[in-house]
PDB file of C-alpha atoms in Angstrom:
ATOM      1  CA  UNK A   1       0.000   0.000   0.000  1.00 46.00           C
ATOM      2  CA  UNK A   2       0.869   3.370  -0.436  1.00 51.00           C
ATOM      3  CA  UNK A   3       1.508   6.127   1.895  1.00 51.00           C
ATOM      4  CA  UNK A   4      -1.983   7.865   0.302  1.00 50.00           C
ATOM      5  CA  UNK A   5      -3.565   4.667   2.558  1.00 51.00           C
ATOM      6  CA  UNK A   6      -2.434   6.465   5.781  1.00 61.00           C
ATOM      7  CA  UNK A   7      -3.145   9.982   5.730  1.00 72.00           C
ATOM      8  CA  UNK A   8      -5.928  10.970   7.758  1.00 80.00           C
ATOM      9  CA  UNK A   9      -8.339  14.219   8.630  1.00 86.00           C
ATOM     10  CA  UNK A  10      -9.857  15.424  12.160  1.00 90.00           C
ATOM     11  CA  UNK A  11     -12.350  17.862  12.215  1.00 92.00           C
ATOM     12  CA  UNK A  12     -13.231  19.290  15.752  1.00 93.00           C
ATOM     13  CA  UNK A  13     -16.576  21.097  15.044  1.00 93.00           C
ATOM     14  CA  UNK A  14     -16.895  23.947  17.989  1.00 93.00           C
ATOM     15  CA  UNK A  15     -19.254  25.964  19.181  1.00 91.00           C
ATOM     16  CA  UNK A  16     -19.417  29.562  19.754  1.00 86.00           C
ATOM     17  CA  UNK A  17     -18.517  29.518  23.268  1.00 88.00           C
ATOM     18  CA  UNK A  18     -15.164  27.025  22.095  1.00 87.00           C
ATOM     19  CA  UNK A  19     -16.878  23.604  23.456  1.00 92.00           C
ATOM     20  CA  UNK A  20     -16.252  20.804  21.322  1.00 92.00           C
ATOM     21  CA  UNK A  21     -20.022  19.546  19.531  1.00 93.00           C
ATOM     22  CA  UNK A  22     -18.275  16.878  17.364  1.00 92.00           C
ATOM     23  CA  UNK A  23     -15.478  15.642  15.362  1.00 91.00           C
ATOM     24  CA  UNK A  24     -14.743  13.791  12.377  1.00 89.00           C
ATOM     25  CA  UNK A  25     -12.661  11.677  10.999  1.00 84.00           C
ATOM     26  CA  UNK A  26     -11.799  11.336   6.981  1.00 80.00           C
ATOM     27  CA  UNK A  27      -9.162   8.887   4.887  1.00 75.00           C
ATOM     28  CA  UNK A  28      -8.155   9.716   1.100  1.00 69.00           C
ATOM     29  CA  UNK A  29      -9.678   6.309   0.212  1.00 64.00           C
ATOM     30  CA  UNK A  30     -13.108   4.961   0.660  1.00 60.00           C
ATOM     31  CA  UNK A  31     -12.291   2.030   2.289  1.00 56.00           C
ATOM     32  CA  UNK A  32      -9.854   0.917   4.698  1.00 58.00           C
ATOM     33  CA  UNK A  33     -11.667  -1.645   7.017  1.00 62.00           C
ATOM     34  CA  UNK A  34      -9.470  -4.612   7.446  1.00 64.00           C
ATOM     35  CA  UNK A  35      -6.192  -3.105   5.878  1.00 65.00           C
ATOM     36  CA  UNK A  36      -3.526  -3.670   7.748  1.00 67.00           C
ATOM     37  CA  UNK A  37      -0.094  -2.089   7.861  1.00 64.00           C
ATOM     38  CA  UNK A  38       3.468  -1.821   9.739  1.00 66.00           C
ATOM     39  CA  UNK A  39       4.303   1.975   8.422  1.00 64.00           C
ATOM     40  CA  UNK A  40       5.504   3.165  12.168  1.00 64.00           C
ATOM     41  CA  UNK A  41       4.159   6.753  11.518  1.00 64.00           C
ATOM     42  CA  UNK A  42       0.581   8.072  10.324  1.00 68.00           C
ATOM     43  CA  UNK A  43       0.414  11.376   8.856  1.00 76.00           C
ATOM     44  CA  UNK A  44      -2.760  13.391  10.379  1.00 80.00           C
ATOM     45  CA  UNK A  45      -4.173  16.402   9.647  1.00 84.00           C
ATOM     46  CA  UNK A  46      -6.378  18.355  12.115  1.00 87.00           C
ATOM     47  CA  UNK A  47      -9.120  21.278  11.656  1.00 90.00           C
ATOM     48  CA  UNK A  48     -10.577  23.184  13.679  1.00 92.00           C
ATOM     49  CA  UNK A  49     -13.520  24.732  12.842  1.00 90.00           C
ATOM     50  CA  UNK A  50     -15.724  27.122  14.204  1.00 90.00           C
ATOM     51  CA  UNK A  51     -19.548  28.219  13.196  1.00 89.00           C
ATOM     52  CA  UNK A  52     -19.052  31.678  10.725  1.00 87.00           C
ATOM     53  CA  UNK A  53     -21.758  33.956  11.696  1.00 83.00           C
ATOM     54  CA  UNK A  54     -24.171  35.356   8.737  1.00 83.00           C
ATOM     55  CA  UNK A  55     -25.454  38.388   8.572  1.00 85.00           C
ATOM     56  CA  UNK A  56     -28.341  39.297  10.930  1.00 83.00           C
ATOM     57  CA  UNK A  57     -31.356  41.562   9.973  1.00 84.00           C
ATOM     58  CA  UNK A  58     -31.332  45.184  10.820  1.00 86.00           C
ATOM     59  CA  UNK A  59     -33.935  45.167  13.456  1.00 90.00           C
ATOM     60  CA  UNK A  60     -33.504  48.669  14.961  1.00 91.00           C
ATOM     61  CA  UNK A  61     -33.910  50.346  11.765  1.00 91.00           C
ATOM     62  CA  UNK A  62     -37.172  48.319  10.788  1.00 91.00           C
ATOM     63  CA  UNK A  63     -38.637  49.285  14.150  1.00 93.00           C
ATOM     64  CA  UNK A  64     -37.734  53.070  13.880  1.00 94.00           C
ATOM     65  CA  UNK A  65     -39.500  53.049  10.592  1.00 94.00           C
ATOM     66  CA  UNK A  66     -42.564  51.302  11.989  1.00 94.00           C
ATOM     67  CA  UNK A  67     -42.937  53.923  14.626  1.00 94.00           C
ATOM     68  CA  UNK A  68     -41.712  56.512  11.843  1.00 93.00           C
ATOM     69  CA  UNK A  69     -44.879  55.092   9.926  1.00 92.00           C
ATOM     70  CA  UNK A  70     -47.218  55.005  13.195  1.00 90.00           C
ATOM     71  CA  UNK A  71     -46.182  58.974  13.895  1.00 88.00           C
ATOM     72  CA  UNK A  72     -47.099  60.007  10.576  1.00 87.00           C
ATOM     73  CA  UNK A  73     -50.613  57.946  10.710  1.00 84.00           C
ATOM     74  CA  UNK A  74     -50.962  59.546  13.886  1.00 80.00           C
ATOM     75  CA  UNK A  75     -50.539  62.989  13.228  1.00 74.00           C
ATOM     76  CA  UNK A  76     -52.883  62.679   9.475  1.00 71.00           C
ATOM     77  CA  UNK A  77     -55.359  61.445  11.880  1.00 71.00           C
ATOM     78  CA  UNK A  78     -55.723  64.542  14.132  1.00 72.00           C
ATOM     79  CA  UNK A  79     -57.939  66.685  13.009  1.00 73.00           C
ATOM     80  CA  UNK A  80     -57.226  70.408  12.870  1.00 76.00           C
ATOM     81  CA  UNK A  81     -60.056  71.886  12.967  1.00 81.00           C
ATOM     82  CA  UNK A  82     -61.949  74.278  15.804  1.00 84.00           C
ATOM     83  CA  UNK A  83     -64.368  73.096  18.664  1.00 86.00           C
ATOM     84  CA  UNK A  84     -67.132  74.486  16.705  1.00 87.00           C
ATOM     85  CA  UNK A  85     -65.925  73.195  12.992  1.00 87.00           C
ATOM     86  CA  UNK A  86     -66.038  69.853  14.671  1.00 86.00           C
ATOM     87  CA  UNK A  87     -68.994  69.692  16.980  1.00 89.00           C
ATOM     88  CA  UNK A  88     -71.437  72.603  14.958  1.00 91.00           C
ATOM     89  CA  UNK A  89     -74.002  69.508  14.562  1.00 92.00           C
ATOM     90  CA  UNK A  90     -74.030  68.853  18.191  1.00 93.00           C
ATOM     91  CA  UNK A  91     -74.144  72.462  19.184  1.00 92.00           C
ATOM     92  CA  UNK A  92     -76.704  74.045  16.502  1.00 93.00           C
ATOM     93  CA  UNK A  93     -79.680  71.100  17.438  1.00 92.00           C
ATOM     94  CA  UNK A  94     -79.284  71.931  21.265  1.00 92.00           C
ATOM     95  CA  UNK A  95     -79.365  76.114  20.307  1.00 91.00           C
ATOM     96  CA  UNK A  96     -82.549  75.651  18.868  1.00 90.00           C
ATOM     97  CA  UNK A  97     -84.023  73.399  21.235  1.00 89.00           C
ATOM     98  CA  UNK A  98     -83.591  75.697  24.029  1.00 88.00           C
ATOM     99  CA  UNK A  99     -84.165  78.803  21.975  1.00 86.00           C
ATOM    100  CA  UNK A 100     -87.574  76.507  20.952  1.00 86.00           C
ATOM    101  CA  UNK A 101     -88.589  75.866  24.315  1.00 85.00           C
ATOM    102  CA  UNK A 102     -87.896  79.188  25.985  1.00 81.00           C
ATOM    103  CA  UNK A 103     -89.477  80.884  23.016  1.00 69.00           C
ATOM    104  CA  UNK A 104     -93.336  80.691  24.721  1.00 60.00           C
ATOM    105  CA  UNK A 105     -92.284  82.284  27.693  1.00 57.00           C
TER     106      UNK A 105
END
């Protein structure tokens, strides 16, 4: 056998906080169950890997839009207008009513 028979790869898969969550373990061929050999020296390379972080959303600037967005609803909602531009229907019925009923006296 060649020496391609005994080179091996370890992974060490970590975590964010640098505990070990696995490893594994990889030969150049696809099978080497049952071989056996006498080389005195194995030639091993070792990984270590660690989780890359993707990007994460933008949430503060989605939530100052929202409330951006709810300010502007808010203030096209107040109305503008006077006490008596807004309540003359209210007003104007209860005028006449007493003006009505004091009328006879």
């Amino acid at each position: 056998y060649g020496k391609q028979w005994y080179q091996r790869r370890v992974r060490v898969h970590m975590d964010n906080s640098g505990f070990v969550t696995g490893l594994s373990l990889f030969t150049k061929t696809e099978e080497c169950v049952g071989k056996t050999t006498t080389a005195s020296a194995f030639n091993v390379h070792t990984q270590v890997l660690y989780p890359v972080i993707g990007a994460a959303p933008d949430v503060n600037t989605f939530i100052q839009l929202k409330e951006a967005e709810e300010r502007k609803k808010s203030e096209e909602s107040k109305d503008k207008r006077s006490f008596f531009a807004k309540y003359w229907m209210y007003i104007v019925p209860a005028v006449l009513f007493f003006m009505m009923s004091m009328g006879g006296q």
